Amino acid sequence: MTFDLMLERVRYEGVYPTSERAAEAVHHVPAALGRRLTGDERVDLAQCLPIEAALTLTAQVPDTEHLTGWGFVKDLAACTGATPAVARWDTGAVLAVVARLAGPDLLARILRQLPGGYALLFGQAELRRPEHAAA
């Protein structure tokens, strides 16, 4: 997928009025995700993205703080000066497209690496991990 096509898909998903507004989201969300992903999942996701988005993702130094999905949204809002509602909207629009580009296998690996709450951001069902009963 080309970067222009990615922008158009994000613009459609986010119902953004302009390509410029979609481009802002496509810049900010992969940058924030790049601060959360490490290892093979980071490399493999970068290979699935258009070069411009891949460079934005990989230019970020991964942070050691593990943020939940909601923490990710609040962090994005703080970094961009947006409200949490706008940051959540941007995240959903961009990560829905990223999920399609990554495919189900890579997306499953990414979600296993991240703390809870990210599946919903990627437009996926949030399945709870089984809890072991106390003996």
PDB file of C-alpha atoms in Angstrom:
ATOM      1  CA  MET A   1       0.000   0.000   0.000  1.00  0.00           C
ATOM      2  CA  THR A   2       1.253   3.476  -0.797  1.00  0.00           C
ATOM      3  CA  PHE A   3       1.322   6.209   1.798  1.00  0.00           C
ATOM      4  CA  ASP A   4      -1.300   8.197  -0.132  1.00  0.00           C
ATOM      5  CA  LEU A   5      -3.631   5.207  -0.147  1.00  0.00           C
ATOM      6  CA  MET A   6      -3.040   4.729   3.582  1.00  0.00           C
ATOM      7  CA  LEU A   7      -3.973   8.386   4.145  1.00  0.00           C
ATOM      8  CA  GLU A   8      -7.168   7.933   2.149  1.00  0.00           C
ATOM      9  CA  ARG A   9      -8.105   4.810   4.121  1.00  0.00           C
ATOM     10  CA  VAL A  10      -7.467   6.614   7.415  1.00  0.00           C
ATOM     11  CA  ARG A  11      -9.423   9.599   6.166  1.00  0.00           C
ATOM     12  CA  TYR A  12     -12.338   7.289   5.382  1.00  0.00           C
ATOM     13  CA  GLU A  13     -12.096   5.394   8.710  1.00  0.00           C
ATOM     14  CA  GLY A  14     -11.847   8.601  10.735  1.00  0.00           C
ATOM     15  CA  VAL A  15     -14.326  10.562   8.623  1.00  0.00           C
ATOM     16  CA  TYR A  16     -11.763  13.363   8.518  1.00  0.00           C
ATOM     17  CA  PRO A  17     -12.716  16.448   6.482  1.00  0.00           C
ATOM     18  CA  THR A  18      -9.276  16.763   4.843  1.00  0.00           C
ATOM     19  CA  SER A  19      -6.273  14.655   3.926  1.00  0.00           C
ATOM     20  CA  GLU A  20      -4.163  16.980   6.078  1.00  0.00           C
ATOM     21  CA  ARG A  21      -6.153  16.009   9.171  1.00  0.00           C
ATOM     22  CA  ALA A  22      -5.720  12.315   8.334  1.00  0.00           C
ATOM     23  CA  ALA A  23      -1.992  12.916   7.821  1.00  0.00           C
ATOM     24  CA  GLU A  24      -1.715  14.359  11.334  1.00  0.00           C
ATOM     25  CA  ALA A  25      -3.255  11.202  12.777  1.00  0.00           C
ATOM     26  CA  VAL A  26      -1.037   8.988  10.600  1.00  0.00           C
ATOM     27  CA  HIS A  27       2.002  10.826  11.928  1.00  0.00           C
ATOM     28  CA  HIS A  28       1.090  10.845  15.621  1.00  0.00           C
ATOM     29  CA  VAL A  29      -0.375   7.369  16.169  1.00  0.00           C
ATOM     30  CA  PRO A  30       2.469   5.294  14.635  1.00  0.00           C
ATOM     31  CA  ALA A  31       4.961   7.459  16.535  1.00  0.00           C
ATOM     32  CA  ALA A  32       3.154   6.667  19.790  1.00  0.00           C
ATOM     33  CA  LEU A  33       2.955   2.981  18.863  1.00  0.00           C
ATOM     34  CA  GLY A  34       6.675   3.001  18.086  1.00  0.00           C
ATOM     35  CA  ARG A  35       7.294   3.952  21.718  1.00  0.00           C
ATOM     36  CA  ARG A  36       5.436   0.808  22.840  1.00  0.00           C
ATOM     37  CA  LEU A  37       6.567  -1.959  20.458  1.00  0.00           C
ATOM     38  CA  THR A  38       9.867  -3.801  20.568  1.00  0.00           C
ATOM     39  CA  GLY A  39      11.546  -6.777  18.957  1.00  0.00           C
ATOM     40  CA  ASP A  40      10.415  -8.729  15.942  1.00  0.00           C
ATOM     41  CA  GLU A  41       6.886  -7.370  16.124  1.00  0.00           C
ATOM     42  CA  ARG A  42       8.208  -3.829  15.668  1.00  0.00           C
ATOM     43  CA  VAL A  43      10.372  -4.851  12.705  1.00  0.00           C
ATOM     44  CA  ASP A  44       7.654  -6.957  11.083  1.00  0.00           C
ATOM     45  CA  LEU A  45       5.049  -4.219  11.462  1.00  0.00           C
ATOM     46  CA  ALA A  46       7.393  -1.655   9.928  1.00  0.00           C
ATOM     47  CA  GLN A  47       7.778  -3.933   6.912  1.00  0.00           C
ATOM     48  CA  CYS A  48       3.983  -3.979   6.437  1.00  0.00           C
ATOM     49  CA  LEU A  49       3.597  -0.197   6.474  1.00  0.00           C
ATOM     50  CA  PRO A  50       4.270   2.336   3.730  1.00  0.00           C
ATOM     51  CA  ILE A  51       7.815   3.673   4.114  1.00  0.00           C
ATOM     52  CA  GLU A  52       6.715   7.042   5.525  1.00  0.00           C
ATOM     53  CA  ALA A  53       4.677   5.407   8.298  1.00  0.00           C
ATOM     54  CA  ALA A  54       7.379   2.791   8.913  1.00  0.00           C
ATOM     55  CA  LEU A  55       9.990   5.502   9.409  1.00  0.00           C
ATOM     56  CA  THR A  56       7.714   7.304  11.870  1.00  0.00           C
ATOM     57  CA  LEU A  57       7.192   4.057  13.823  1.00  0.00           C
ATOM     58  CA  THR A  58      10.855   3.059  13.935  1.00  0.00           C
ATOM     59  CA  ALA A  59      12.230   6.537  14.645  1.00  0.00           C
ATOM     60  CA  GLN A  60      10.858   6.288  18.173  1.00  0.00           C
ATOM     61  CA  VAL A  61      12.866   4.912  21.066  1.00  0.00           C
ATOM     62  CA  PRO A  62      10.794   2.267  22.861  1.00  0.00           C
ATOM     63  CA  ASP A  63       9.740   3.316  26.355  1.00  0.00           C
ATOM     64  CA  THR A  64      10.059   0.890  29.244  1.00  0.00           C
ATOM     65  CA  GLU A  65       6.786   2.034  30.807  1.00  0.00           C
ATOM     66  CA  HIS A  66       3.972  -0.416  30.036  1.00  0.00           C
ATOM     67  CA  LEU A  67       0.821   1.554  29.282  1.00  0.00           C
ATOM     68  CA  THR A  68      -2.614  -0.008  29.001  1.00  0.00           C
ATOM     69  CA  GLY A  69      -4.689   0.843  25.953  1.00  0.00           C
ATOM     70  CA  TRP A  70      -6.292   3.745  27.818  1.00  0.00           C
ATOM     71  CA  GLY A  71      -2.861   4.861  29.021  1.00  0.00           C
ATOM     72  CA  PHE A  72      -1.723   4.868  25.392  1.00  0.00           C
ATOM     73  CA  VAL A  73      -4.621   7.154  24.444  1.00  0.00           C
ATOM     74  CA  LYS A  74      -3.953   9.519  27.360  1.00  0.00           C
ATOM     75  CA  ASP A  75      -0.234   9.610  26.491  1.00  0.00           C
ATOM     76  CA  LEU A  76      -1.054  10.394  22.856  1.00  0.00           C
ATOM     77  CA  ALA A  77      -3.414  13.174  23.970  1.00  0.00           C
ATOM     78  CA  ALA A  78      -0.710  14.663  26.196  1.00  0.00           C
ATOM     79  CA  CYS A  79       1.911  14.517  23.431  1.00  0.00           C
ATOM     80  CA  THR A  80      -0.331  16.073  20.788  1.00  0.00           C
ATOM     81  CA  GLY A  81      -2.313  18.533  22.901  1.00  0.00           C
ATOM     82  CA  ALA A  82      -5.555  16.864  21.830  1.00  0.00           C
ATOM     83  CA  THR A  83      -8.388  15.831  24.106  1.00  0.00           C
ATOM     84  CA  PRO A  84      -8.525  12.156  25.088  1.00  0.00           C
ATOM     85  CA  ALA A  85     -11.645  11.781  22.914  1.00  0.00           C
ATOM     86  CA  VAL A  86      -9.834  13.089  19.833  1.00  0.00           C
ATOM     87  CA  ALA A  87      -6.772  10.966  20.603  1.00  0.00           C
ATOM     88  CA  ARG A  88      -8.995   7.879  20.920  1.00  0.00           C
ATOM     89  CA  TRP A  89     -10.705   8.682  17.626  1.00  0.00           C
ATOM     90  CA  ASP A  90      -7.370   9.168  15.854  1.00  0.00           C
ATOM     91  CA  THR A  91      -6.005   5.971  17.357  1.00  0.00           C
ATOM     92  CA  GLY A  92      -8.967   3.919  16.207  1.00  0.00           C
ATOM     93  CA  ALA A  93      -8.895   5.328  12.682  1.00  0.00           C
ATOM     94  CA  VAL A  94      -5.181   4.713  12.181  1.00  0.00           C
ATOM     95  CA  LEU A  95      -4.892   1.388  13.979  1.00  0.00           C
ATOM     96  CA  ALA A  96      -7.861  -0.072  12.065  1.00  0.00           C
ATOM     97  CA  VAL A  97      -5.874   0.455   8.880  1.00  0.00           C
ATOM     98  CA  VAL A  98      -2.648  -0.760  10.514  1.00  0.00           C
ATOM     99  CA  ALA A  99      -4.450  -3.931  11.629  1.00  0.00           C
ATOM    100  CA  ARG A 100      -5.473  -4.704   8.051  1.00  0.00           C
ATOM    101  CA  LEU A 101      -1.946  -4.083   6.808  1.00  0.00           C
ATOM    102  CA  ALA A 102      -0.412  -6.259   9.527  1.00  0.00           C
ATOM    103  CA  GLY A 103      -2.762  -9.179   9.027  1.00  0.00           C
ATOM    104  CA  PRO A 104      -4.204 -11.451  11.716  1.00  0.00           C
ATOM    105  CA  ASP A 105      -1.039 -13.355  12.644  1.00  0.00           C
ATOM    106  CA  LEU A 106       1.186 -10.322  13.177  1.00  0.00           C
ATOM    107  CA  LEU A 107      -1.634  -8.459  14.903  1.00  0.00           C
ATOM    108  CA  ALA A 108      -2.054 -11.358  17.342  1.00  0.00           C
ATOM    109  CA  ARG A 109       1.680 -11.249  18.119  1.00  0.00           C
ATOM    110  CA  ILE A 110       1.562  -7.489  18.638  1.00  0.00           C
ATOM    111  CA  LEU A 111      -1.419  -7.767  20.987  1.00  0.00           C
ATOM    112  CA  ARG A 112       0.321 -10.486  23.020  1.00  0.00           C
ATOM    113  CA  GLN A 113       3.265  -8.114  23.514  1.00  0.00           C
ATOM    114  CA  LEU A 114       1.161  -5.140  24.628  1.00  0.00           C
ATOM    115  CA  PRO A 115      -0.737  -4.794  27.935  1.00  0.00           C
ATOM    116  CA  GLY A 116      -4.525  -5.062  28.039  1.00  0.00           C
ATOM    117  CA  GLY A 117      -6.768  -2.627  26.230  1.00  0.00           C
ATOM    118  CA  TYR A 118      -4.995  -2.459  22.879  1.00  0.00           C
ATOM    119  CA  ALA A 119      -7.198  -4.926  20.991  1.00  0.00           C
ATOM    120  CA  LEU A 120     -10.093  -2.476  21.046  1.00  0.00           C
ATOM    121  CA  LEU A 121      -7.820   0.261  19.707  1.00  0.00           C
ATOM    122  CA  PHE A 122      -7.040  -1.994  16.724  1.00  0.00           C
ATOM    123  CA  GLY A 123     -10.751  -2.659  16.211  1.00  0.00           C
ATOM    124  CA  GLN A 124     -10.565  -6.178  17.627  1.00  0.00           C
ATOM    125  CA  ALA A 125     -12.463  -7.945  20.388  1.00  0.00           C
ATOM    126  CA  GLU A 126     -10.710  -7.761  23.740  1.00  0.00           C
ATOM    127  CA  LEU A 127     -10.568 -11.344  24.907  1.00  0.00           C
ATOM    128  CA  ARG A 128      -9.785 -11.870  28.542  1.00  0.00           C
ATOM    129  CA  ARG A 129      -7.020 -14.249  29.420  1.00  0.00           C
ATOM    130  CA  PRO A 130      -8.198 -17.090  31.635  1.00  0.00           C
ATOM    131  CA  GLU A 131      -7.470 -16.540  35.294  1.00  0.00           C
ATOM    132  CA  HIS A 132      -6.223 -19.408  37.369  1.00  0.00           C
ATOM    133  CA  ALA A 133      -8.390 -20.284  40.325  1.00  0.00           C
ATOM    134  CA  ALA A 134      -6.744 -19.932  43.709  1.00  0.00           C
ATOM    135  CA  ALA A 135      -6.092 -23.286  45.356  1.00  0.00           C
TER     136      ALA A 135
END
